[in-house]
Tab-separated table of C-alpha atoms in Angstrom:
chain	number	residue	atom	x	y	z
A	1	MET	CA	10.418	33.019	-31.148
A	2	PRO	CA	7.275	31.516	-29.513
A	3	LEU	CA	5.246	34.729	-29.771
A	4	VAL	CA	2.050	33.744	-31.577
A	5	ALA	CA	1.554	36.734	-33.836
A	6	ASN	CA	-1.919	36.043	-35.189
A	7	SER	CA	-4.520	34.409	-32.980
A	8	ARG	CA	-7.390	32.693	-34.766
A	9	TYR	CA	-9.942	33.444	-32.050
A	10	GLN	CA	-13.095	35.304	-33.080
A	11	PRO	CA	-15.886	35.898	-30.521
A	12	PRO	CA	-19.577	35.598	-31.415
A	13	PHE	CA	-20.977	38.914	-32.656
A	14	TYR	CA	-23.384	39.212	-29.720
A	15	LEU	CA	-20.574	38.977	-27.144
A	16	PHE	CA	-18.947	42.215	-28.182
A	17	ASN	CA	-16.775	43.105	-25.185
A	18	GLY	CA	-14.581	41.492	-22.538
A	19	HIS	CA	-17.190	41.626	-19.798
A	20	LEU	CA	-19.786	39.754	-21.855
A	21	GLN	CA	-17.170	37.238	-22.973
A	22	THR	CA	-16.362	36.682	-19.288
A	23	ILE	CA	-19.803	36.632	-17.698
A	24	VAL	CA	-22.014	34.817	-20.227
A	25	PRO	CA	-19.933	31.586	-20.333
A	26	SER	CA	-19.669	31.603	-16.537
A	27	LEU	CA	-23.389	31.971	-15.878
A	28	TRP	CA	-25.129	30.229	-18.753
A	29	ARG	CA	-22.900	27.492	-20.106
A	30	THR	CA	-23.657	23.841	-19.324
A	31	VAL	CA	-21.583	20.745	-20.125
A	32	PRO	CA	-23.734	17.737	-19.162
A	33	GLU	CA	-21.667	15.145	-21.048
A	34	VAL	CA	-18.906	14.946	-18.432
A	35	SER	CA	-19.198	12.397	-15.626
A	36	TYR	CA	-16.597	12.362	-12.858
A	37	GLN	CA	-15.355	9.641	-10.559
A	38	ARG	CA	-14.159	11.230	-7.330
A	39	GLU	CA	-11.107	10.115	-5.403
A	40	ARG	CA	-9.953	11.536	-2.078
A	41	LEU	CA	-6.186	11.907	-1.891
A	42	GLU	CA	-4.889	11.958	1.670
A	43	LEU	CA	-1.888	14.269	2.063
A	44	PRO	CA	1.301	13.893	4.121
A	45	ASP	CA	0.367	16.878	6.325
A	46	GLY	CA	-2.951	15.319	7.377
A	47	ASP	CA	-5.123	17.233	4.923
A	48	PHE	CA	-6.795	15.989	1.737
A	49	LEU	CA	-7.558	16.842	-1.882
A	50	ASP	CA	-10.616	15.755	-3.827
A	51	LEU	CA	-9.748	14.594	-7.341
A	52	ASP	CA	-12.326	14.302	-10.123
A	53	TRP	CA	-11.342	11.820	-12.821
A	54	SER	CA	-12.805	11.539	-16.304
A	55	ARG	CA	-11.286	8.441	-17.891
A	56	LEU	CA	-11.850	7.004	-21.329
A	57	PRO	CA	-13.814	3.747	-21.603
A	58	ALA	CA	-11.809	0.529	-21.402
A	59	MET	CA	-12.096	0.005	-25.157
A	60	ARG	CA	-10.227	3.301	-25.736
A	61	PRO	CA	-7.032	2.919	-23.679
A	62	THR	CA	-4.661	5.876	-23.408
A	63	ASP	CA	-1.232	6.440	-21.921
A	64	GLY	CA	-1.810	10.202	-21.533
A	65	VAL	CA	-3.539	12.206	-18.804
A	66	VAL	CA	-4.176	15.930	-18.435
A	67	VAL	CA	-4.175	17.517	-14.981
A	68	VAL	CA	-6.609	20.456	-15.034
A	69	SER	CA	-6.297	23.269	-12.465
A	70	HIS	CA	-9.262	25.610	-11.884
A	71	GLY	CA	-9.379	29.310	-11.056
A	72	LEU	CA	-9.729	31.273	-7.817
A	73	GLU	CA	-12.662	29.983	-5.758
A	74	GLY	CA	-13.559	27.615	-8.570
A	75	ASP	CA	-13.762	23.833	-8.629
A	76	ALA	CA	-13.879	20.922	-11.050
A	77	SER	CA	-17.602	21.390	-11.670
A	78	ARG	CA	-17.247	24.818	-13.290
A	79	PRO	CA	-18.305	24.933	-16.946
A	80	TYR	CA	-14.876	25.973	-18.188
A	81	VAL	CA	-13.295	22.942	-16.488
A	82	ARG	CA	-15.979	20.541	-17.678
A	83	GLY	CA	-15.745	21.911	-21.221
A	84	MET	CA	-11.995	21.357	-21.252
A	85	VAL	CA	-12.363	17.847	-19.812
A	86	ARG	CA	-14.923	16.981	-22.501
A	87	ALA	CA	-12.582	18.195	-25.249
A	88	LEU	CA	-9.631	16.291	-23.814
A	89	ASN	CA	-11.622	13.056	-23.587
A	90	ARG	CA	-12.773	13.482	-27.167
A	91	ALA	CA	-9.110	13.873	-28.153
A	92	GLY	CA	-8.262	10.512	-26.568
A	93	LEU	CA	-6.857	11.691	-23.237
A	94	ASP	CA	-7.877	10.977	-19.663
A	95	ALA	CA	-8.471	14.064	-17.522
A	96	LEU	CA	-7.881	14.674	-13.837
A	97	ALA	CA	-9.563	17.853	-12.604
A	98	TRP	CA	-8.443	18.476	-9.052
A	99	ASN	CA	-10.102	20.642	-6.429
A	100	TYR	CA	-7.848	22.798	-4.278
A	101	ARG	CA	-8.020	22.552	-0.499
A	102	SER	CA	-11.465	23.851	0.603
A	103	CYS	CA	-12.793	23.846	-2.987
A	104	GLY	CA	-14.166	20.315	-3.372
A	105	GLY	CA	-17.393	20.844	-1.423
A	106	GLU	CA	-15.953	20.163	2.036
A	107	MET	CA	-13.740	22.419	4.136
A	108	ASN	CA	-10.175	21.184	4.448
A	109	ARG	CA	-8.897	20.139	7.863
A	110	LEU	CA	-6.001	22.525	8.486
A	111	LEU	CA	-5.828	26.260	9.152
A	112	ARG	CA	-4.107	26.758	5.820
A	113	SER	CA	-6.133	26.511	2.633
A	114	TYR	CA	-4.777	27.129	-0.877
A	115	HIS	CA	-3.009	30.072	-2.475
A	116	LEU	CA	-1.926	31.137	-5.941
A	117	GLY	CA	1.691	30.083	-5.529
A	118	ASP	CA	1.139	26.692	-3.917
A	119	THR	CA	2.843	24.283	-6.293
A	120	ASP	CA	3.383	21.499	-3.761
A	121	ASP	CA	-0.188	20.236	-4.080
A	122	LEU	CA	-0.024	20.267	-7.874
A	123	ASP	CA	3.172	18.223	-7.680
A	124	LEU	CA	1.463	15.710	-5.390
A	125	VAL	CA	-1.426	15.373	-7.864
A	126	VAL	CA	0.907	14.887	-10.829
A	127	ARG	CA	2.918	12.234	-8.999
A	128	HIS	CA	-0.265	10.521	-7.813
A	129	ALA	CA	-1.474	10.256	-11.412
A	130	LEU	CA	1.870	8.746	-12.439
A	131	ALA	CA	1.785	6.332	-9.500
A	132	THR	CA	-1.326	4.682	-10.974
A	133	GLY	CA	1.021	3.126	-13.548
A	134	ARG	CA	-1.338	4.005	-16.410
A	135	TYR	CA	0.422	6.985	-17.931
A	136	GLN	CA	3.609	7.693	-19.822
A	137	ARG	CA	2.646	11.267	-20.671
A	138	VAL	CA	1.254	14.023	-18.427
A	139	TYR	CA	-0.010	17.356	-19.699
A	140	LEU	CA	-1.073	20.360	-17.645
A	141	VAL	CA	-3.936	22.794	-18.225
A	142	GLY	CA	-4.695	25.741	-15.975
A	143	PHE	CA	-7.155	28.608	-15.837
A	144	SER	CA	-6.465	31.972	-14.193
A	145	ALA	CA	-5.168	31.167	-10.672
A	146	GLY	CA	-4.627	27.561	-11.790
A	147	GLY	CA	-2.642	28.804	-14.753
A	148	ASN	CA	-0.431	30.818	-12.415
A	149	VAL	CA	0.211	27.753	-10.257
A	150	THR	CA	0.944	25.673	-13.359
A	151	LEU	CA	3.482	28.101	-14.810
A	152	LYS	CA	5.180	28.578	-11.447
A	153	TYR	CA	5.366	24.804	-10.989
A	154	LEU	CA	7.083	24.373	-14.333
A	155	GLY	CA	9.515	27.247	-13.887
A	156	GLU	CA	10.545	27.454	-10.249
A	157	ALA	CA	12.349	24.094	-10.078
A	158	PRO	CA	12.339	22.598	-13.581
A	159	THR	CA	14.610	19.686	-12.656
A	160	HIS	CA	12.062	18.614	-10.019
A	161	VAL	CA	9.217	18.333	-12.543
A	162	PRO	CA	8.730	14.676	-13.570
A	163	THR	CA	10.077	13.933	-17.029
A	164	GLU	CA	6.653	12.547	-17.992
A	165	VAL	CA	5.272	16.118	-17.928
A	166	LYS	CA	5.482	17.015	-21.601
A	167	ARG	CA	3.525	20.237	-22.255
A	168	ALA	CA	1.130	22.754	-20.731
A	169	ALA	CA	-1.585	25.144	-21.891
A	170	VAL	CA	-2.880	27.914	-19.633
A	171	PHE	CA	-5.461	30.630	-20.087
A	172	SER	CA	-6.230	34.055	-18.583
A	173	VAL	CA	-3.274	33.978	-16.206
A	174	PRO	CA	-2.416	36.821	-13.770
A	175	THR	CA	1.337	36.351	-14.007
A	176	ASP	CA	1.850	39.548	-11.945
A	177	LEU	CA	-0.307	39.132	-8.845
A	178	ARG	CA	0.478	42.525	-7.323
A	179	ALA	CA	-0.545	44.434	-10.428
A	180	SER	CA	-3.529	42.145	-11.033
A	181	SER	CA	-4.855	42.670	-7.502
A	182	VAL	CA	-4.877	46.429	-8.160
A	183	HIS	CA	-6.329	46.065	-11.657
A	184	ILE	CA	-9.318	43.980	-10.594
A	185	GLY	CA	-10.025	46.515	-7.857
A	186	ARG	CA	-10.928	49.204	-10.382
A	187	LEU	CA	-14.456	50.609	-10.312
A	188	GLN	CA	-15.519	48.827	-13.525
A	189	ASN	CA	-14.511	45.469	-12.010
A	190	GLN	CA	-16.367	45.723	-8.719
A	191	VAL	CA	-18.929	43.107	-9.763
A	192	TYR	CA	-16.111	40.541	-9.891
A	193	MET	CA	-14.419	41.762	-6.721
A	194	ARG	CA	-17.629	41.550	-4.691
A	195	ARG	CA	-18.287	38.024	-5.920
A	196	PHE	CA	-14.792	36.816	-5.040
A	197	LEU	CA	-14.816	38.451	-1.615
A	198	LYS	CA	-18.228	37.014	-0.787
A	199	SER	CA	-16.945	33.506	-1.485
A	200	LEU	CA	-13.677	34.079	0.372
A	201	ARG	CA	-15.466	35.468	3.440
A	202	LEU	CA	-17.697	32.398	3.551
A	203	LYS	CA	-14.609	30.187	3.478
A	204	VAL	CA	-12.983	32.098	6.350
A	205	ARG	CA	-16.163	31.893	8.426
A	206	ALA	CA	-16.359	28.144	7.810
A	207	LYS	CA	-12.713	27.829	8.827
A	208	ALA	CA	-13.414	29.746	12.055
A	209	GLU	CA	-16.269	27.377	12.855
A	210	LEU	CA	-14.097	24.338	12.145
A	211	LEU	CA	-11.145	25.621	14.180
A	212	PRO	CA	-12.511	27.628	17.136
A	213	GLY	CA	-10.175	30.308	18.437
A	214	GLN	CA	-7.753	30.114	15.501
A	215	VAL	CA	-9.379	32.608	13.107
A	216	ASP	CA	-10.146	36.250	13.937
A	217	LEU	CA	-13.331	37.361	12.180
A	218	SER	CA	-13.366	40.935	13.500
A	219	GLY	CA	-13.701	43.433	10.658
A	220	ILE	CA	-14.030	40.801	7.954
A	221	GLU	CA	-16.982	42.585	6.336
A	222	GLU	CA	-14.908	45.771	5.975
A	223	LEU	CA	-12.366	44.127	3.663
A	224	ARG	CA	-12.903	45.642	0.213
A	225	ASN	CA	-10.160	44.309	-2.064
A	226	PHE	CA	-7.668	41.485	-2.533
A	227	GLU	CA	-4.775	43.283	-0.883
A	228	GLU	CA	-6.797	43.815	2.302
A	229	PHE	CA	-8.023	40.215	2.310
A	230	ASP	CA	-4.606	38.760	1.527
A	231	SER	CA	-2.935	40.899	4.192
A	232	ARG	CA	-5.459	39.796	6.796
A	233	TYR	CA	-5.848	36.112	5.914
A	234	THR	CA	-4.018	34.618	2.912
A	235	ALA	CA	-0.519	35.785	3.825
A	236	PRO	CA	-0.449	34.891	7.561
A	237	MET	CA	-2.319	31.595	7.061
A	238	HIS	CA	0.335	30.460	4.593
A	239	GLY	CA	3.500	31.727	6.226
A	240	PHE	CA	4.039	35.058	4.466
A	241	ASP	CA	4.920	38.272	6.292
A	242	SER	CA	2.639	40.417	4.143
A	243	ALA	CA	0.479	40.460	1.041
A	244	GLU	CA	3.406	42.035	-0.798
A	245	ALA	CA	5.683	39.136	0.166
A	246	TYR	CA	2.997	36.667	-0.916
A	247	TYR	CA	2.503	38.343	-4.298
A	248	LYS	CA	6.253	38.416	-4.929
A	249	HIS	CA	6.693	34.739	-4.084
A	250	ALA	CA	3.598	33.502	-5.891
A	251	SER	CA	3.639	35.450	-9.170
A	252	SER	CA	4.472	33.088	-12.008
A	253	GLY	CA	5.996	35.852	-14.130
A	254	ARG	CA	9.270	35.676	-12.217
A	255	TYR	CA	9.600	31.937	-12.987
A	256	LEU	CA	8.755	31.879	-16.702
A	257	SER	CA	12.379	31.912	-17.818
A	258	GLY	CA	12.935	28.620	-15.992
A	259	ILE	CA	10.304	26.663	-17.929
A	260	ARG	CA	11.786	23.769	-19.903
A	261	VAL	CA	8.746	22.203	-21.569
A	262	PRO	CA	6.555	23.806	-24.239
A	263	ALA	CA	3.953	25.964	-22.472
A	264	LEU	CA	1.196	27.943	-24.183
A	265	LEU	CA	-0.084	31.075	-22.423
A	266	VAL	CA	-3.256	32.616	-23.900
A	267	ASN	CA	-4.253	35.968	-22.396
A	268	ALA	CA	-6.935	38.060	-24.103
A	269	GLN	CA	-6.140	41.730	-24.567
A	270	ASN	CA	-9.634	42.672	-23.335
A	271	ASP	CA	-9.410	40.520	-20.191
A	272	PRO	CA	-10.850	42.745	-17.420
A	273	PHE	CA	-8.615	41.093	-14.806
A	274	LEU	CA	-5.204	41.502	-16.457
A	275	PRO	CA	-2.930	44.570	-16.569
A	276	ALA	CA	-0.192	45.063	-19.161
A	277	SER	CA	2.420	43.307	-16.999
A	278	CYS	CA	0.565	40.009	-17.478
A	279	PHE	CA	1.506	39.923	-21.166
A	280	PRO	CA	5.204	38.841	-21.104
A	281	ARG	CA	5.911	39.568	-24.761
A	282	GLU	CA	9.651	40.159	-24.453
A	283	LEU	CA	10.195	36.953	-22.526
A	284	ALA	CA	8.165	34.902	-25.009
A	285	THR	CA	10.071	36.450	-27.912
A	286	ASN	CA	13.322	35.205	-26.408
A	287	SER	CA	12.132	31.892	-24.958
A	288	PRO	CA	12.184	28.570	-26.812
A	289	PHE	CA	9.479	27.203	-24.486
A	290	VAL	CA	6.918	29.894	-23.550
A	291	PHE	CA	4.388	30.438	-26.338
A	292	LEU	CA	2.393	33.646	-25.786
A	293	GLU	CA	-0.876	34.212	-27.642
A	294	THR	CA	-2.756	37.480	-27.066
A	295	PRO	CA	-6.026	37.553	-29.025
A	296	PRO	CA	-7.773	40.946	-29.029
A	297	ALA	CA	-10.887	39.355	-27.502
A	298	GLY	CA	-11.786	36.494	-25.185
A	299	GLY	CA	-12.470	38.036	-21.782
A	300	HIS	CA	-11.376	36.222	-18.633
A	301	VAL	CA	-11.650	32.413	-18.831
A	302	GLY	CA	-14.050	32.980	-21.704
A	303	PHE	CA	-13.156	32.395	-25.379
A	304	PRO	CA	-16.685	31.285	-26.422
A	305	GLU	CA	-17.441	30.378	-30.023
A	306	GLY	CA	-20.853	29.814	-31.581
A	307	SER	CA	-23.285	28.054	-29.249
A	308	PRO	CA	-22.804	28.849	-25.511
A	309	ASP	CA	-22.765	25.111	-24.759
A	310	GLY	CA	-20.521	24.098	-27.643
A	311	GLU	CA	-16.755	23.770	-27.844
A	312	TYR	CA	-14.746	26.884	-26.950
A	313	TYR	CA	-11.576	28.238	-28.506
A	314	SER	CA	-9.571	27.567	-25.335
A	315	GLU	CA	-10.470	23.883	-25.589
A	316	ARG	CA	-9.644	23.542	-29.263
A	317	ARG	CA	-6.406	25.460	-28.761
A	318	ALA	CA	-5.331	23.380	-25.764
A	319	VAL	CA	-5.940	20.095	-27.572
A	320	GLU	CA	-4.144	21.378	-30.661
A	321	PHE	CA	-1.100	22.506	-28.676
A	322	LEU	CA	-0.843	19.531	-26.350
A	323	THR	CA	-1.147	16.924	-29.093
A	324	ALA	CA	0.854	18.636	-31.870
A	325	GLU	CA	4.027	17.055	-33.212
A	326	VAL	CA	5.660	20.486	-33.004
A	327	PRO	CA	3.857	22.990	-30.729
A	328	ALA	CA	2.907	26.376	-32.176
């Protein structure tokens, strides 16, 4: 029964609610120790992905690599990604933090961008890492949107996942995208919604400039929530008939029962982004592979401990789970 009954996470006393545990790490954390080497991966459809590698020095060889997937409108430079990469390197693992299409600092070439159910690009990244010939073991880590992609990847076609993929750890995952899109639209979450929509609008405007005549910008400033944005842009740009069809296809919750490698899902109970349907307790109780941990605190992609710039619970927990003899 991989339902983790008692989480060991305890937030600092001064971060006493989910909003503080979400916002403070995002705005004030720094992780200067990580240095990336960037690689551009050209894709079969003519587009590209920018990959940020953090490899161990030659005197510390490893046969394991962790592919790290960031959140919505994030990138490999975000503090939560860099903190995880630092912890993985310290644990003796190479890390590959990949930037989704349009997220690496340069707009991607095609009309399409990325979406929360796009597992094809993750598969390409995993297979590219294996093609280097360096690794016998691949682990996956994902945050929020990246966690959703990771879980869907593992569960939608488990026989297609390379056998070298051994385990995964994901955090703050909206496993029910329809319910999550409504939940984050609540009045108390408008600060997050406005920030996401500002970034997404900028991306659409850049796409319109890159591809004249292919993107309709009329009314873009009137879009006020994810459903409106996804109906107008995300769904049609990626071949879905509607936002509802996109949410149904992309939500990882419907694929969890197909997962066949140990996968840890950590969702904080005070996460301002996640409704009750994103805590799949019954499934975890009956699954030999999906480990669900629901600490009372942690916020969204937060889980700070002690110093803002120090190691976070999510990092310690990921390393512990990925490297354990028997996951728990």
